[in-house]
mmCIF file of C-alpha atoms in Angstrom:
data_model
loop_
_atom_site.group_PDB
_atom_site.id
_atom_site.type_symbol
_atom_site.label_atom_id
_atom_site.label_comp_id
_atom_site.label_asym_id
_atom_site.label_seq_id
_atom_site.Cartn_x
_atom_site.Cartn_y
_atom_site.Cartn_z
ATOM 1 C CA VAL A 1 -66.781 -48.558 -63.435
ATOM 2 C CA ILE A 2 -63.726 -50.409 -63.385
ATOM 3 C CA ASN A 3 -60.820 -51.530 -65.906
ATOM 4 C CA ALA A 4 -60.024 -53.423 -67.393
ATOM 5 C CA GLU A 5 -57.220 -55.045 -65.427
ATOM 6 C CA GLU A 6 -59.444 -54.892 -62.430
ATOM 7 C CA TRP A 7 -62.056 -57.711 -63.984
ATOM 8 C CA GLU A 8 -60.677 -61.395 -62.329
ATOM 9 C CA GLU A 9 -59.650 -59.085 -59.034
ATOM 10 C CA LEU A 10 -63.790 -57.351 -59.011
ATOM 11 C CA ILE A 11 -65.170 -61.405 -60.455
ATOM 12 C CA ILE A 12 -63.789 -62.496 -57.295
ATOM 13 C CA LYS A 13 -63.256 -59.374 -53.992
ATOM 14 C CA ARG A 14 -68.079 -59.651 -55.683
ATOM 15 C CA SER A 15 -68.836 -63.714 -55.840
ATOM 16 C CA ASP A 16 -72.722 -62.508 -55.541
ATOM 17 C CA GLY A 17 -71.876 -60.833 -58.774
ATOM 18 C CA PHE A 18 -73.933 -57.344 -59.574
ATOM 19 C CA SER A 19 -77.644 -57.037 -60.288
ATOM 20 C CA TYR A 20 -77.447 -54.888 -63.543
ATOM 21 C CA VAL A 21 -73.970 -55.236 -65.577
ATOM 22 C CA LEU A 22 -73.375 -52.142 -68.209
ATOM 23 C CA GLU A 23 -70.578 -53.532 -70.813
ATOM 24 C CA ALA A 24 -69.439 -50.267 -72.718
ATOM 25 C CA SER A 25 -65.749 -51.077 -72.871
ATOM 26 C CA GLY A 26 -66.997 -52.802 -76.624
ATOM 27 C CA THR A 27 -64.011 -55.460 -76.421
ATOM 28 C CA PRO A 28 -65.188 -59.696 -76.495
ATOM 29 C CA GLU A 29 -63.849 -59.836 -72.842
ATOM 30 C CA GLY A 30 -65.115 -57.483 -71.693
ATOM 31 C CA PHE A 31 -68.971 -58.411 -72.984
ATOM 32 C CA ARG A 32 -68.245 -61.847 -71.182
ATOM 33 C CA ASN A 33 -66.801 -60.633 -68.324
ATOM 34 C CA ALA A 34 -69.500 -58.887 -68.767
ATOM 35 C CA ILE A 35 -71.655 -61.998 -68.513
ATOM 36 C CA ARG A 36 -69.257 -62.898 -64.719
ATOM 37 C CA LEU A 37 -70.312 -59.812 -63.356
ATOM 38 C CA ALA A 38 -74.061 -60.645 -63.510
ATOM 39 C CA ARG A 39 -75.881 -62.694 -60.200
ATOM 40 C CA ARG A 40 -78.728 -65.197 -60.032
ATOM 41 C CA GLY A 41 -81.009 -63.530 -62.119
ATOM 42 C CA GLY A 42 -79.738 -60.111 -62.811
ATOM 43 C CA ALA A 43 -79.545 -58.305 -66.131
ATOM 44 C CA VAL A 44 -76.413 -57.721 -68.785
ATOM 45 C CA CYS A 45 -76.674 -54.700 -71.116
ATOM 46 C CA TRP A 46 -74.506 -55.018 -73.921
ATOM 47 C CA MET A 47 -73.115 -51.444 -75.789
ATOM 48 C CA GLY A 48 -69.849 -51.096 -76.865
ATOM 49 C CA ASN A 49 -68.985 -51.435 -79.919
ATOM 50 C CA ILE A 50 -66.877 -54.584 -81.136
ATOM 51 C CA SER A 51 -63.549 -55.732 -81.799
ATOM 52 C CA GLY A 52 -64.447 -59.101 -82.609
ATOM 53 C CA ASP A 53 -66.134 -62.302 -82.704
ATOM 54 C CA LEU A 54 -67.313 -62.825 -79.338
ATOM 55 C CA MET A 55 -66.966 -67.256 -78.633
ATOM 56 C CA ILE A 56 -69.112 -67.661 -75.857
ATOM 57 C CA LYS A 57 -68.743 -71.324 -74.928
ATOM 58 C CA GLN A 58 -70.457 -74.286 -73.993
ATOM 59 C CA LYS A 59 -70.184 -74.346 -70.235
ATOM 60 C CA GLU A 60 -71.342 -70.512 -70.373
ATOM 61 C CA VAL A 61 -74.186 -70.566 -72.079
ATOM 62 C CA SER A 62 -75.943 -72.628 -69.947
ATOM 63 C CA ASP A 63 -73.908 -70.646 -66.710
ATOM 64 C CA ILE A 64 -76.331 -68.051 -67.989
ATOM 65 C CA LEU A 65 -79.158 -70.162 -68.425
ATOM 66 C CA ARG A 66 -78.922 -72.124 -65.474
ATOM 67 C CA ARG A 67 -78.463 -68.432 -63.697
ATOM 68 C CA GLU A 68 -81.083 -66.839 -65.188
ATOM 69 C CA ILE A 69 -78.969 -63.520 -66.178
ATOM 70 C CA THR A 70 -80.995 -61.159 -68.733
ATOM 71 C CA ILE A 71 -78.965 -59.742 -71.544
ATOM 72 C CA VAL A 72 -80.153 -57.345 -73.553
ATOM 73 C CA GLY A 73 -78.067 -54.693 -76.422
ATOM 74 C CA THR A 74 -78.372 -51.667 -77.127
ATOM 75 C CA TRP A 75 -77.250 -48.800 -80.108
ATOM 76 C CA ASN A 76 -75.429 -45.784 -79.010
ATOM 77 C CA SER A 77 -73.400 -44.883 -82.375
ATOM 78 C CA SER A 78 -73.034 -45.180 -86.033
ATOM 79 C CA PHE A 79 -69.086 -47.989 -86.292
ATOM 80 C CA GLN A 80 -67.990 -49.671 -89.187
ATOM 81 C CA GLY A 81 -64.308 -48.901 -88.306
ATOM 82 C CA GLN A 82 -64.548 -46.530 -92.059
ATOM 83 C CA ASP A 83 -64.717 -43.336 -92.239
ATOM 84 C CA PRO A 84 -67.231 -41.973 -92.392
ATOM 85 C CA SER A 85 -69.208 -42.824 -88.570
ATOM 86 C CA ASP A 86 -70.850 -41.324 -85.904
ATOM 87 C CA TRP A 87 -67.491 -40.796 -84.737
ATOM 88 C CA THR A 88 -65.474 -39.627 -87.029
ATOM 89 C CA LEU A 89 -67.638 -36.754 -87.925
ATOM 90 C CA THR A 90 -68.016 -35.997 -84.005
ATOM 91 C CA LEU A 91 -64.249 -35.953 -84.028
ATOM 92 C CA ASN A 92 -64.097 -33.725 -87.590
ATOM 93 C CA LEU A 93 -66.479 -31.167 -85.935
ATOM 94 C CA MET A 94 -65.132 -30.791 -82.419
ATOM 95 C CA ALA A 95 -61.426 -30.223 -84.984
ATOM 96 C CA GLU A 96 -64.272 -27.086 -86.660
ATOM 97 C CA GLY A 97 -65.098 -25.876 -82.965
ATOM 98 C CA LEU A 98 -67.641 -27.503 -81.336
ATOM 99 C CA ARG A 99 -67.885 -28.313 -78.269
ATOM 100 C CA PRO A 100 -69.966 -30.967 -77.092
ATOM 101 C CA SER A 101 -68.982 -29.676 -73.027
ATOM 102 C CA ARG A 102 -71.473 -26.379 -74.073
ATOM 103 C CA PHE A 103 -74.252 -29.353 -74.181
ATOM 104 C CA VAL A 104 -73.793 -30.155 -70.599
ATOM 105 C CA SER A 105 -77.432 -28.608 -68.328
ATOM 106 C CA HIS A 106 -76.665 -30.583 -65.637
ATOM 107 C CA ARG A 107 -73.844 -33.030 -64.255
ATOM 108 C CA VAL A 108 -74.816 -35.420 -60.899
ATOM 109 C CA ASP A 109 -72.903 -38.195 -59.776
ATOM 110 C CA LEU A 110 -74.638 -42.275 -59.979
ATOM 111 C CA ASN A 111 -76.799 -41.212 -56.678
ATOM 112 C CA GLY A 112 -78.930 -38.109 -58.909
ATOM 113 C CA LEU A 113 -79.176 -39.984 -61.839
ATOM 114 C CA ALA A 114 -82.685 -41.698 -61.705
ATOM 115 C CA GLU A 115 -83.894 -38.202 -61.212
ATOM 116 C CA SER A 116 -82.003 -36.830 -64.085
ATOM 117 C CA LEU A 117 -83.219 -39.358 -66.889
ATOM 118 C CA ILE A 118 -87.397 -38.596 -65.485
ATOM 119 C CA HIS A 119 -86.603 -34.989 -66.697
ATOM 120 C CA LEU A 120 -84.808 -35.661 -69.934
ATOM 121 C CA ALA A 121 -87.181 -38.835 -71.198
ATOM 122 C CA ASP A 122 -90.803 -35.779 -69.318
ATOM 123 C CA PRO A 123 -90.238 -32.941 -72.967
ATOM 124 C CA GLY A 124 -92.404 -30.938 -69.737
ATOM 125 C CA ARG A 125 -89.992 -31.189 -67.491
ATOM 126 C CA ARG A 126 -87.057 -31.222 -70.054
ATOM 127 C CA ARG A 127 -88.255 -27.388 -70.580
ATOM 128 C CA THR A 128 -88.824 -26.220 -67.494
ATOM 129 C CA GLY A 129 -85.320 -27.965 -65.680
ATOM 130 C CA GLY A 130 -83.267 -27.140 -68.493
ATOM 131 C CA TYR A 131 -82.014 -29.950 -69.351
ATOM 132 C CA ILE A 132 -80.400 -30.861 -72.237
ATOM 133 C CA LYS A 133 -77.239 -32.987 -71.881
ATOM 134 C CA VAL A 134 -76.772 -34.827 -68.306
ATOM 135 C CA MET A 135 -73.530 -35.391 -67.316
ATOM 136 C CA VAL A 136 -72.531 -38.571 -64.195
ATOM 137 C CA GLU A 137 -69.692 -37.920 -63.316
ATOM 138 C CA ASN A 138 -67.485 -40.947 -60.747
ATOM 139 C CA ASN A 139 -67.542 -40.089 -57.841
ATOM 140 C CA TYR A 140 -66.489 -43.340 -57.080
ATOM 141 C CA GLY A 141 -62.524 -43.257 -56.677
#
């Protein structure tokens, strides 16, 4: 987990890149930098609701192809920049008293994430383990 101001420093420091990169900021720069952070044969998951047009230069596309980077997307919410959206609905419910934190059944760091996902994906394990919502906490500074 990094701040946008740390992209360049991290890209220089980790010149070999990362096996998996998850983009969640939604900025066009974040989408491009996620590709730059991926290592040869790595995978990038675009998740953020993009806030503008994404322009990828020919050289950047060639780099994706040459490094054989896999890019996948995942849809995490409904957002069109106006009402109604998942975000405004949630904020309205919270204003009426809903507390999402009350649904968190387990808190884990990244080391506990894999086991938690197994429990969440298996209905039998989910019931016996009491898994409703898992909060992944950043324990890396």
